[in-house]
XYZ file of N, CA, C and O in Angstrom:
884
model
N 0.843 -1.187 0.000
C 0.000 0.000 0.000
C 0.884 1.245 0.000
O 1.782 1.379 0.826
N 0.637 2.150 -0.928
C 1.465 3.350 -1.069
C 0.874 4.524 -0.290
O -0.325 4.794 -0.349
N 1.747 5.208 0.427
C 1.367 6.384 1.212
C 2.426 7.461 1.010
O 3.618 7.151 0.949
N 2.004 8.698 0.911
C 2.952 9.809 0.768
C 2.732 10.823 1.885
O 1.593 11.202 2.175
N 3.825 11.242 2.492
C 3.790 12.310 3.493
C 4.576 13.486 2.919
O 5.782 13.387 2.688
N 3.878 14.581 2.664
C 4.492 15.789 2.113
C 4.917 16.716 3.251
O 4.095 17.045 4.126
N 6.157 17.145 3.240
C 6.645 18.145 4.195
C 6.621 19.496 3.495
O 7.400 19.751 2.576
N 5.693 20.339 3.899
C 5.487 21.641 3.280
C 6.104 22.729 4.150
O 5.730 22.895 5.318
N 7.069 23.440 3.591
C 7.627 24.584 4.320
C 6.634 25.753 4.244
O 5.938 25.930 3.245
N 6.574 26.544 5.309
C 5.660 27.681 5.344
C 6.018 28.723 4.280
O 7.095 28.696 3.676
N 5.120 29.682 4.065
C 5.346 30.748 3.097
C 6.176 31.890 3.653
O 6.635 31.857 4.803
N 6.355 32.919 2.812
C 7.180 34.067 3.207
C 6.612 34.744 4.449
O 5.402 34.923 4.595
N 7.511 35.163 5.331
C 7.148 35.772 6.614
C 7.397 37.277 6.571
O 8.412 37.737 6.028
N 6.483 38.055 7.146
C 6.701 39.499 7.293
C 7.770 39.701 8.366
O 7.540 39.487 9.555
N 8.965 40.098 7.924
C 10.112 40.191 8.833
C 11.081 41.241 8.301
O 12.206 40.930 7.914
N 10.647 42.507 8.251
C 11.473 43.546 7.623
C 12.801 43.809 8.313
O 13.724 44.338 7.694
N 12.927 43.420 9.593
C 14.181 43.654 10.318
C 15.169 42.509 10.156
O 16.276 42.568 10.685
N 14.778 41.474 9.449
C 15.688 40.353 9.234
C 16.050 39.618 10.516
O 17.181 39.156 10.689
N 15.082 39.476 11.426
C 15.318 38.804 12.704
C 15.264 37.287 12.521
O 14.376 36.762 11.838
N 16.207 36.584 13.136
C 16.111 35.131 13.198
C 15.063 34.816 14.255
O 15.325 34.880 15.447
N 13.849 34.493 13.828
C 12.715 34.442 14.753
C 12.530 33.091 15.419
O 11.933 32.990 16.477
N 13.007 32.012 14.808
C 12.924 30.704 15.454
C 11.512 30.358 15.891
O 10.569 30.378 15.101
N 11.359 30.081 17.175
C 10.052 29.705 17.723
C 9.311 30.893 18.334
O 8.272 30.709 18.974
N 9.809 32.089 18.151
C 9.143 33.256 18.719
C 7.740 33.422 18.125
O 7.551 33.277 16.916
N 6.762 33.749 18.967
C 5.420 33.994 18.447
C 5.331 35.354 17.770
O 6.208 36.206 17.939
N 4.287 35.553 16.997
C 4.015 36.863 16.417
C 4.586 37.085 15.031
O 4.424 38.176 14.473
N 5.225 36.080 14.454
C 5.759 36.225 13.093
C 4.786 35.564 12.118
O 4.663 34.345 12.059
N 4.095 36.407 11.382
C 3.036 35.966 10.484
C 3.482 36.028 9.031
O 4.486 36.666 8.691
N 2.706 35.392 8.159
C 3.005 35.455 6.739
C 2.843 36.877 6.217
O 1.966 37.624 6.660
N 3.691 37.243 5.276
C 3.545 38.500 4.548
C 2.385 38.360 3.556
O 1.803 37.284 3.395
N 2.070 39.432 2.876
C 1.031 39.348 1.848
C 1.421 38.333 0.773
O 0.599 37.547 0.304
N 2.711 38.356 0.397
C 3.177 37.368 -0.577
C 3.068 35.969 -0.009
O 2.679 35.024 -0.702
N 3.401 35.812 1.260
C 3.314 34.503 1.896
C 1.897 33.943 1.882
O 1.685 32.749 1.642
N 0.918 34.813 2.116
C -0.481 34.378 2.065
C -0.859 33.938 0.652
O -1.582 32.953 0.461
N -0.358 34.668 -0.336
C -0.623 34.300 -1.729
C 0.037 32.966 -2.069
O -0.525 32.148 -2.817
N 1.225 32.749 -1.525
C 1.921 31.487 -1.760
C 1.132 30.312 -1.180
O 1.016 29.241 -1.797
N 0.579 30.507 0.014
C -0.217 29.452 0.641
C -1.434 29.119 -0.209
O -1.811 27.944 -0.361
N -2.057 30.152 -0.774
C -3.201 29.927 -1.657
C -2.769 29.169 -2.911
O -3.482 28.286 -3.398
N -1.608 29.504 -3.434
C -1.093 28.819 -4.627
C -0.912 27.325 -4.352
O -1.290 26.476 -5.173
N -0.312 27.013 -3.209
C -0.100 25.604 -2.872
C -1.441 24.878 -2.804
O -1.595 23.766 -3.336
N -2.417 25.500 -2.146
C -3.737 24.881 -2.045
C -4.327 24.633 -3.427
O -4.884 23.560 -3.699
N -4.195 25.613 -4.310
C -4.724 25.459 -5.674
C -4.067 24.297 -6.400
O -4.718 23.579 -7.174
N -2.752 24.131 -6.162
C -1.993 23.128 -6.912
C -2.201 21.691 -6.402
O -2.164 20.748 -7.193
N -2.403 21.521 -5.097
C -2.399 20.145 -4.572
C -3.705 19.707 -3.927
O -3.829 18.550 -3.514
N -4.694 20.587 -3.834
C -5.954 20.203 -3.185
C -6.668 19.082 -3.926
O -7.500 18.377 -3.341
N -6.350 18.891 -5.212
C -6.968 17.826 -5.983
C -6.343 16.461 -5.762
O -6.829 15.452 -6.293
N -5.261 16.410 -4.977
C -4.614 15.131 -4.689
C -5.346 14.412 -3.556
O -6.224 14.961 -2.892
N -4.956 13.177 -3.331
C -5.649 12.321 -2.359
C -5.148 12.575 -0.934
O -4.664 11.669 -0.260
N -5.258 13.830 -0.495
C -4.760 14.234 0.823
C -5.882 14.111 1.842
O -6.954 14.698 1.680
N -5.637 13.351 2.896
C -6.668 13.122 3.906
C -6.371 13.789 5.238
O -7.278 13.923 6.070
N -5.130 14.207 5.448
C -4.762 14.817 6.729
C -3.835 16.008 6.495
O -2.905 15.925 5.678
N -4.082 17.102 7.231
C -3.217 18.278 7.217
C -2.763 18.527 8.654
O -3.574 18.737 9.558
N -1.462 18.486 8.843
C -0.844 18.614 10.167
C 0.076 19.816 10.125
O 0.713 20.082 9.107
N 0.159 20.573 11.219
C 0.954 21.803 11.197
C 1.726 21.995 12.487
O 1.274 21.629 13.573
N 2.881 22.610 12.347
C 3.580 23.208 13.477
C 2.642 24.217 14.122
O 1.853 24.875 13.433
N 2.685 24.385 15.439
C 1.799 25.342 16.099
C 2.115 26.814 15.808
O 1.283 27.686 16.126
N 3.265 27.119 15.226
C 3.636 28.513 14.992
C 2.714 29.147 13.955
O 2.250 28.491 13.023
N 2.478 30.462 14.124
C 1.487 31.164 13.299
C 1.741 30.984 11.810
O 0.812 30.721 11.031
N 2.994 31.145 11.394
C 3.292 31.114 9.966
C 2.979 29.753 9.346
O 2.588 29.666 8.179
N 3.140 28.696 10.133
C 2.827 27.361 9.638
C 1.319 27.160 9.544
O 0.802 26.646 8.543
N 0.594 27.565 10.579
C -0.859 27.410 10.553
C -1.483 28.237 9.427
O -2.446 27.793 8.776
N -0.937 29.434 9.189
C -1.465 30.270 8.113
C -1.197 29.645 6.738
O -1.988 29.816 5.807
N -0.100 28.928 6.626
C 0.204 28.230 5.377
C -0.723 27.033 5.195
O -1.170 26.737 4.081
N -1.025 26.357 6.278
C -1.896 25.180 6.216
C -3.350 25.554 5.959
O -4.114 24.747 5.391
N -3.763 26.756 6.350
C -5.164 27.145 6.317
C -5.874 26.976 4.979
O -6.919 26.308 4.901
N -5.345 27.569 3.909
C -6.042 27.447 2.620
C -6.174 26.009 2.131
O -7.203 25.635 1.556
N -5.151 25.192 2.365
C -5.216 23.802 1.937
C -6.267 23.043 2.736
O -7.084 22.298 2.162
N -6.266 23.215 4.053
C -7.251 22.528 4.887
C -8.665 22.942 4.503
O -9.578 22.100 4.435
N -8.851 24.229 4.232
C -10.170 24.716 3.823
C -10.607 24.095 2.505
O -11.760 23.654 2.357
N -9.685 24.041 1.546
C -10.014 23.475 0.235
C -10.359 21.988 0.341
O -11.204 21.483 -0.409
N -9.712 21.297 1.269
C -9.945 19.860 1.432
C -11.134 19.563 2.334
O -11.628 18.423 2.358
N -11.554 20.562 3.108
C -12.635 20.338 4.062
C -12.212 19.511 5.254
O -13.008 18.736 5.810
N -10.955 19.682 5.690
C -10.448 18.942 6.856
C -9.948 19.926 7.916
O -9.677 21.089 7.628
N -9.851 19.442 9.137
C -9.298 20.246 10.219
C -7.776 20.162 10.200
O -7.194 19.184 9.719
N -7.135 21.196 10.763
C -5.681 21.199 10.921
C -5.343 20.582 12.275
O -5.858 21.029 13.312
N -4.487 19.576 12.280
C -4.002 18.985 13.521
C -2.650 19.603 13.850
O -1.763 19.661 12.982
N -2.465 20.088 15.068
C -1.200 20.704 15.476
C -0.291 19.661 16.115
O -0.734 18.814 16.883
N 0.996 19.748 15.795
C 1.966 18.774 16.301
C 3.257 19.512 16.643
O 3.955 20.018 15.764
N 3.583 19.576 17.916
C 4.782 20.275 18.366
C 6.067 19.589 17.910
O 7.139 20.207 17.934
N 5.988 18.364 17.472
C 7.190 17.651 17.025
C 7.731 18.199 15.716
O 8.880 17.902 15.357
N 6.943 18.997 14.994
C 7.421 19.547 13.715
C 7.714 21.046 13.833
O 7.786 21.757 12.834
N 7.906 21.512 15.073
C 8.291 22.902 15.313
C 9.641 23.237 14.689
O 10.444 22.357 14.384
N 9.891 24.547 14.557
C 11.204 25.037 14.165
C 12.245 24.552 15.169
O 11.930 24.281 16.338
N 13.489 24.439 14.743
C 14.576 24.013 15.633
C 14.989 25.147 16.562
O 14.791 26.323 16.270
N 15.573 24.768 17.676
C 16.123 25.748 18.620
C 17.436 26.297 18.065
O 18.157 25.604 17.351
N 17.753 27.567 18.410
C 18.977 28.195 17.913
C 19.413 29.281 18.885
O 18.587 30.076 19.357
N 20.708 29.312 19.185
C 21.232 30.290 20.140
C 21.145 31.725 19.631
O 21.241 32.671 20.425
N 20.953 31.903 18.331
C 20.958 33.250 17.765
C 19.547 33.800 17.508
O 19.395 34.831 16.863
N 18.543 33.129 18.028
C 17.170 33.616 17.888
C 17.056 35.009 18.507
O 17.585 35.273 19.590
N 16.390 35.901 17.808
C 16.225 37.270 18.275
C 17.252 38.238 17.727
O 17.100 39.456 17.857
N 18.293 37.706 17.072
C 19.331 38.548 16.485
C 18.964 38.909 15.044
O 18.315 38.148 14.347
N 19.425 40.079 14.609
C 19.159 40.513 13.244
C 20.289 40.092 12.312
O 21.468 40.289 12.617
N 19.902 39.517 11.174
C 20.843 39.147 10.126
C 20.570 39.965 8.870
O 20.872 39.549 7.757
N 20.020 41.159 9.071
C 19.629 41.993 7.939
C 20.825 42.355 7.058
O 20.694 42.508 5.844
N 22.004 42.484 7.664
C 23.191 42.848 6.888
C 23.996 41.634 6.453
O 25.154 41.755 6.050
N 23.395 40.449 6.543
C 24.098 39.245 6.115
C 24.522 38.381 7.284
O 23.704 37.674 7.866
N 25.784 38.459 7.692
C 26.286 37.606 8.760
C 25.822 38.038 10.145
O 25.804 37.235 11.075
N 25.455 39.311 10.297
C 24.933 39.789 11.573
C 25.850 39.486 12.737
O 27.057 39.794 12.713
N 25.321 38.831 13.800
C 26.117 38.581 15.010
C 27.273 37.614 14.794
O 28.172 37.528 15.638
N 27.287 36.883 13.686
C 28.362 35.919 13.455
C 29.702 36.600 13.202
O 30.744 35.948 13.227
N 29.673 37.907 12.972
C 30.925 38.647 12.767
C 31.618 38.967 14.088
O 32.771 39.396 14.096
N 30.938 38.771 15.200
C 31.495 39.077 16.516
C 32.352 37.908 17.001
O 31.842 36.799 17.194
N 33.671 38.117 17.203
C 34.539 37.012 17.650
C 34.075 36.354 18.942
O 34.405 35.189 19.190
N 33.290 37.076 19.758
C 32.836 36.506 21.027
C 31.912 35.308 20.834
O 31.787 34.468 21.728
N 31.238 35.227 19.673
C 30.310 34.113 19.464
C 30.967 32.948 18.735
O 30.358 31.882 18.603
N 32.181 33.122 18.259
C 32.815 32.074 17.458
C 32.937 30.734 18.179
O 32.807 29.676 17.541
N 33.193 30.709 19.513
C 33.247 29.410 20.195
C 31.945 28.609 20.067
O 31.970 27.379 20.132
N 30.835 29.315 19.879
C 29.555 28.625 19.734
C 29.432 27.929 18.373
O 28.532 27.117 18.169
N 30.331 28.252 17.452
C 30.272 27.703 16.102
C 31.265 26.558 15.899
O 31.470 26.111 14.774
N 31.850 26.079 16.984
C 32.992 25.172 16.887
C 32.638 23.806 16.287
O 33.476 23.154 15.673
N 31.392 23.357 16.458
C 31.047 22.015 15.995
C 29.846 22.049 15.045
O 28.696 21.971 15.477
N 30.092 22.139 13.734
C 28.984 22.175 12.781
C 28.328 20.813 12.567
O 27.288 20.724 11.907
N 28.911 19.757 13.105
C 28.335 18.429 12.930
C 27.176 18.171 13.886
O 26.309 17.353 13.602
N 27.136 18.896 15.028
C 26.113 18.607 16.041
C 24.782 19.289 15.783
O 23.750 18.560 15.785
N 24.602 20.587 15.646
C 25.582 21.673 15.700
C 25.671 22.269 17.108
O 24.745 22.142 17.905
N 26.786 22.955 17.373
C 27.036 23.504 18.704
C 26.202 24.744 19.005
O 26.138 25.176 20.156
N 25.563 25.346 17.998
C 24.799 26.584 18.208
C 23.289 26.351 18.288
O 22.520 27.298 18.383
N 22.872 25.087 18.248
C 21.428 24.872 18.259
C 21.033 23.453 18.609
O 21.843 22.645 19.072
N 19.777 23.144 18.394
C 19.238 21.822 18.678
C 20.001 20.765 17.880
O 20.198 20.919 16.676
N 20.432 19.702 18.532
C 21.190 18.661 17.809
C 20.382 18.080 16.653
O 19.181 17.825 16.766
N 21.060 17.862 15.534
C 20.401 17.323 14.355
C 19.707 15.993 14.655
O 18.607 15.722 14.154
N 20.354 15.146 15.460
C 19.767 13.839 15.754
C 18.447 13.974 16.502
O 17.529 13.162 16.310
N 18.344 14.996 17.352
C 17.085 15.220 18.074
C 16.007 15.751 17.137
O 14.825 15.398 17.263
N 16.406 16.605 16.197
C 15.442 17.101 15.206
C 14.895 15.928 14.398
O 13.676 15.803 14.198
N 15.795 15.076 13.929
C 15.392 13.926 13.122
C 14.460 13.011 13.912
O 13.436 12.538 13.380
N 14.777 12.759 15.171
C 13.969 11.834 15.977
C 12.532 12.325 16.100
O 11.578 11.549 15.917
N 12.362 13.608 16.383
C 10.984 14.108 16.556
C 10.263 14.214 15.217
O 9.065 13.918 15.123
N 10.986 14.623 14.162
C 10.352 14.722 12.859
C 9.936 13.347 12.326
O 8.817 13.178 11.810
N 10.802 12.357 12.441
C 10.473 11.033 11.925
C 9.320 10.412 12.704
O 8.476 9.707 12.121
N 9.244 10.684 14.005
C 8.111 10.174 14.789
C 6.803 10.773 14.275
O 5.791 10.071 14.124
N 6.821 12.082 13.993
C 5.625 12.748 13.470
C 5.282 12.230 12.070
O 4.100 12.030 11.735
N 6.299 12.022 11.243
C 6.079 11.522 9.882
C 5.480 10.115 9.904
O 4.533 9.808 9.166
N 5.996 9.256 10.766
C 5.471 7.895 10.841
C 4.029 7.889 11.326
O 3.192 7.102 10.836
N 3.698 8.770 12.262
C 2.313 8.856 12.724
C 1.402 9.359 11.604
O 0.283 8.863 11.427
N 1.888 10.350 10.837
C 1.102 10.861 9.709
C 0.916 9.780 8.653
O -0.167 9.638 8.062
N 1.958 9.014 8.392
C 1.864 7.896 7.436
C 0.787 6.907 7.865
O -0.018 6.449 7.041
N 0.759 6.601 9.153
C -0.221 5.640 9.648
C -1.641 6.190 9.563
O -2.589 5.462 9.240
N -1.803 7.478 9.839
C -3.128 8.090 9.762
C -3.660 8.116 8.335
O -4.859 7.922 8.100
N -2.764 8.365 7.389
C -3.172 8.545 5.987
C -2.907 7.304 5.144
O -2.887 7.388 3.918
N -2.728 6.179 5.758
C -2.284 4.974 5.044
C -3.113 4.732 3.778
O -4.344 4.725 3.798
N -2.406 4.592 2.669
C -3.060 4.411 1.390
C -3.445 5.714 0.715
O -3.975 5.701 -0.403
N -3.139 6.832 1.369
C -3.492 8.157 0.839
C -2.283 9.080 0.995
O -1.152 8.635 0.931
N -2.530 10.366 1.231
C -1.455 11.333 1.399
C -1.743 12.215 2.611
O -2.899 12.471 2.947
N -0.684 12.692 3.245
C -0.783 13.637 4.350
C 0.176 14.792 4.093
O 1.204 14.625 3.425
N -0.165 15.958 4.605
C 0.707 17.130 4.510
C 1.069 17.578 5.915
O 0.196 17.736 6.774
N 2.370 17.770 6.151
C 2.869 18.328 7.409
C 3.511 19.668 7.091
O 4.457 19.735 6.312
N 3.006 20.746 7.688
C 3.589 22.070 7.475
C 4.621 22.311 8.568
O 4.300 22.343 9.756
N 5.864 22.480 8.159
C 6.957 22.622 9.112
C 7.880 23.754 8.656
O 7.443 24.712 8.028
N 9.158 23.621 8.968
C 10.120 24.705 8.803
C 11.376 24.184 8.105
O 11.622 22.973 8.059
N 12.193 25.106 7.595
C 13.267 24.702 6.692
C 14.255 23.705 7.295
O 14.500 22.640 6.725
N 14.846 24.046 8.440
C 15.887 23.162 8.977
C 15.338 21.795 9.370
O 15.959 20.768 9.050
N 14.204 21.697 10.056
C 13.676 20.356 10.339
C 13.403 19.540 9.079
O 13.671 18.327 9.047
N 12.879 20.188 8.035
C 12.608 19.467 6.797
C 13.911 19.029 6.125
O 14.064 17.878 5.702
N 14.869 19.947 6.046
C 16.127 19.620 5.366
C 16.910 18.554 6.135
O 17.485 17.630 5.527
N 16.927 18.658 7.456
C 17.619 17.651 8.259
C 16.986 16.273 8.059
O 17.692 15.256 7.960
N 15.674 16.246 7.987
C 14.970 14.986 7.735
C 15.362 14.417 6.374
O 15.602 13.206 6.229
N 15.450 15.280 5.378
C 15.840 14.799 4.050
C 17.258 14.228 4.069
O 17.511 13.159 3.490
N 18.185 14.920 4.715
C 19.550 14.400 4.799
C 19.556 13.029 5.464
O 20.299 12.120 5.038
N 18.737 12.869 6.485
C 18.673 11.600 7.211
C 18.164 10.475 6.324
O 18.796 9.404 6.246
N 17.034 10.677 5.660
C 16.451 9.574 4.886
C 17.293 9.247 3.655
O 17.250 8.117 3.153
N 18.073 10.224 3.178
C 18.958 9.968 2.044
C 20.327 9.456 2.474
O 21.182 9.173 1.631
N 20.549 9.330 3.790
C 21.809 8.796 4.282
C 22.985 9.726 4.087
O 24.132 9.273 3.960
N 22.728 11.032 4.074
C 23.781 12.022 3.846
C 24.244 12.637 5.164
O 23.566 12.566 6.184
N 25.409 13.259 5.139
C 25.955 13.936 6.313
C 25.095 15.144 6.672
O 24.561 15.825 5.799
N 24.988 15.424 7.960
C 24.262 16.615 8.411
C 25.062 17.896 8.158
O 24.501 18.990 8.198
N 26.351 17.767 7.925
C 27.188 18.940 7.668
C 26.776 19.557 6.327
O 26.813 18.896 5.288
N 26.398 20.829 6.354
C 25.941 21.470 5.118
C 26.038 22.982 5.239
O 26.158 23.536 6.330
N 25.945 23.647 4.104
C 25.911 25.103 4.037
C 24.437 25.532 4.044
O 23.682 25.170 3.131
N 23.992 26.278 5.064
C 22.574 26.672 5.137
C 22.076 27.417 3.903
O 20.873 27.412 3.630
N 22.984 28.037 3.164
C 22.581 28.783 1.965
C 22.255 27.869 0.793
O 21.741 28.338 -0.235
N 22.549 26.578 0.935
C 22.368 25.651 -0.184
C 21.349 24.553 0.126
O 21.386 23.492 -0.495
N 20.441 24.810 1.064
C 19.388 23.840 1.348
C 18.338 23.894 0.241
O 17.818 24.958 -0.054
N 18.017 22.754 -0.333
C 16.949 22.722 -1.327
C 15.622 22.575 -0.579
O 15.040 21.501 -0.463
N 15.158 23.702 -0.073
C 13.921 23.708 0.717
C 13.367 25.125 0.695
O 13.363 25.844 1.693
N 12.878 25.546 -0.468
C 12.376 26.905 -0.651
C 11.068 27.110 0.107
O 10.403 26.152 0.517
N 10.704 28.361 0.287
C 9.429 28.684 0.912
C 8.294 28.036 0.126
O 8.253 28.078 -1.105
N 7.368 27.431 0.849
C 6.211 26.730 0.273
C 6.604 25.591 -0.663
O 5.833 25.210 -1.539
N 7.789 25.026 -0.449
C 8.183 23.843 -1.226
C 7.641 22.581 -0.564
O 7.285 22.572 0.620
N 7.582 21.522 -1.349
C 7.125 20.218 -0.873
C 8.262 19.209 -0.975
O 8.783 18.957 -2.073
N 8.667 18.663 0.166
C 9.600 17.548 0.211
C 8.754 16.330 0.541
O 8.217 16.222 1.646
N 8.594 15.430 -0.405
C 7.604 14.356 -0.289
C 8.277 13.012 -0.052
O 9.118 12.581 -0.832
N 7.882 12.366 1.044
C 8.402 11.049 1.397
C 7.383 9.991 0.990
O 6.216 10.056 1.385
N 7.835 9.031 0.191
C 6.952 8.000 -0.350
C 7.215 6.672 0.359
O 8.373 6.250 0.499
N 6.149 6.038 0.799
C 6.239 4.779 1.533
C 5.444 3.695 0.812
O 4.405 3.961 0.197
N 5.940 2.462 0.887
C 5.162 1.279 0.543
C 5.000 0.498 1.837
O 5.994 0.056 2.423
N 3.769 0.386 2.293
C 3.486 -0.115 3.641
C 4.263 0.760 4.635
O 4.117 1.965 4.611
N 5.137 0.185 5.446
C 5.885 0.990 6.421
C 7.259 1.406 5.916
O 7.974 2.146 6.596
N 7.634 0.941 4.735
C 8.998 1.162 4.246
C 9.105 2.440 3.410
O 8.347 2.641 2.460
N 10.071 3.275 3.774
C 10.387 4.452 2.966
C 11.069 3.996 1.686
O 12.041 3.242 1.723
N 10.569 4.475 0.530
C 11.115 3.998 -0.742
C 11.673 5.097 -1.635
O 12.511 4.822 -2.503
N 11.214 6.336 -1.469
C 11.681 7.385 -2.377
C 11.348 8.754 -1.808
O 10.511 8.901 -0.908
N 12.035 9.764 -2.356
C 11.766 11.141 -1.975
C 11.659 11.977 -3.253
O 12.334 11.696 -4.256
N 10.792 12.957 -3.233
C 10.671 13.876 -4.370
C 10.529 15.292 -3.839
O 10.207 15.503 -2.664
N 10.764 16.249 -4.714
C 10.780 17.657 -4.294
C 10.125 18.506 -5.372
O 10.348 18.289 -6.569
N 9.317 19.466 -4.951
C 8.683 20.373 -5.904
C 8.467 21.739 -5.261
O 8.473 21.875 -4.033
N 8.291 22.745 -6.099
C 8.106 24.127 -5.637
C 6.856 24.722 -6.291
O 6.946 25.424 -7.296
N 5.687 24.451 -5.726
C 4.443 24.951 -6.334
C 4.370 26.468 -6.440
O 3.671 26.995 -7.306
N 5.095 27.165 -5.563
C 5.072 28.629 -5.576
C 6.452 29.209 -5.867
O 6.711 30.380 -5.590
N 7.336 28.396 -6.436
C 8.715 28.826 -6.656
C 8.854 30.054 -7.527
O 9.767 30.862 -7.331
N 7.959 30.221 -8.500
C 8.063 31.357 -9.411
C 7.643 32.675 -8.768
O 7.851 33.737 -9.343
N 7.091 32.611 -7.558
C 6.630 33.819 -6.874
C 7.734 34.483 -6.055
O 7.567 35.602 -5.574
N 8.856 33.784 -5.895
C 9.943 34.268 -5.040
C 11.087 34.866 -5.855
O 11.468 34.303 -6.884
N 11.675 35.975 -5.379
C 12.918 36.454 -5.997
C 13.999 35.386 -5.869
O 14.059 34.680 -4.857
N 14.832 35.266 -6.873
C 15.859 34.225 -6.873
C 16.739 34.282 -5.633
O 17.109 33.249 -5.069
N 17.073 35.497 -5.167
C 17.984 35.626 -4.017
C 17.360 35.135 -2.712
O 18.068 34.842 -1.747
N 16.022 35.038 -2.670
C 15.343 34.631 -1.445
C 14.963 33.159 -1.439
O 14.505 32.643 -0.418
N 15.131 32.467 -2.553
C 14.564 31.130 -2.705
C 15.063 30.162 -1.650
O 14.287 29.420 -1.055
N 16.369 30.135 -1.396
C 16.913 29.164 -0.458
C 17.516 29.825 0.780
O 18.371 29.239 1.442
N 17.060 31.018 1.118
C 17.559 31.700 2.318
C 17.260 30.858 3.557
O 16.216 30.208 3.636
N 18.169 30.849 4.556
C 17.972 30.022 5.749
C 16.734 30.385 6.557
O 16.217 29.555 7.293
N 16.280 31.634 6.466
C 15.012 32.013 7.089
C 14.421 33.142 6.275
O 15.097 33.766 5.463
N 13.138 33.397 6.484
C 12.428 34.346 5.645
C 12.469 35.753 6.235
O 12.158 35.953 7.404
N 12.850 36.719 5.414
C 12.866 38.131 5.815
C 12.007 38.918 4.840
O 12.451 39.857 4.205
N 10.765 38.509 4.711
C 9.847 39.161 3.805
C 9.606 40.608 4.151
O 9.526 40.974 5.328
N 9.530 41.466 3.129
C 9.290 42.906 3.251
C 10.503 43.678 3.735
O 10.410 44.861 4.054
N 11.672 43.007 3.810
C 12.901 43.725 4.152
C 13.506 44.272 2.873
O 13.677 43.552 1.892
N 13.845 45.548 2.870
C 14.323 46.178 1.648
C 15.662 45.648 1.171
O 15.846 45.363 0.000
N 16.603 45.505 2.103
C 17.965 45.128 1.694
C 18.491 43.943 2.457
O 19.682 43.761 2.605
N 17.610 43.091 2.976
C 18.080 41.974 3.794
C 18.832 40.971 2.942
O 18.369 40.580 1.888
N 19.975 40.549 3.443
C 20.732 39.468 2.809
C 20.523 38.209 3.658
O 21.397 37.764 4.359
N 19.276 37.686 3.609
C 18.917 36.611 4.508
C 19.235 35.251 3.949
O 18.870 34.258 4.523
């Protein structure tokens, strides 16, 4: 029996100051982000999706909203697909490297394999895979959508593909409102696919930014 669990990254966030917002409340989708969420709903609502699950953060729920409405299903919230923890949450990266230029923080960057500046990759994978397996079981024989965040989605992809967690955040293939789709036969993971239903709506420089700084004039996010 074939089942697909789609990991949908949220849309563009209104963040003109270029703040690394992490799990902070109050960061909502920009006008473009809302349009992106509608685009995703238009593109995939015709698929055999039976469950829509979301991170509790506002931007994720707002991304899930149009799809859930189009499908006529409720949104289930799951804290296991939250954004990852990060020591630099609340700092501005509007000028690019931001606080990373301060030598005082360099000791926090010593281990990119763990990483030393945030939630361990292995812990992210453990909670994400638990949520994915539960979604697979709920939607068995159909499809489920989980709305999450860039690093949890990308870390999960590295895990299922057997790749190293060491990576350049600027090169994650996980654009805003992209779908990273995990395909299962019964309980076995068999393949992964990737698509960008709203990719043409984003400026090229923002497509793979580590976090969204929507409405920022000169942010190098």
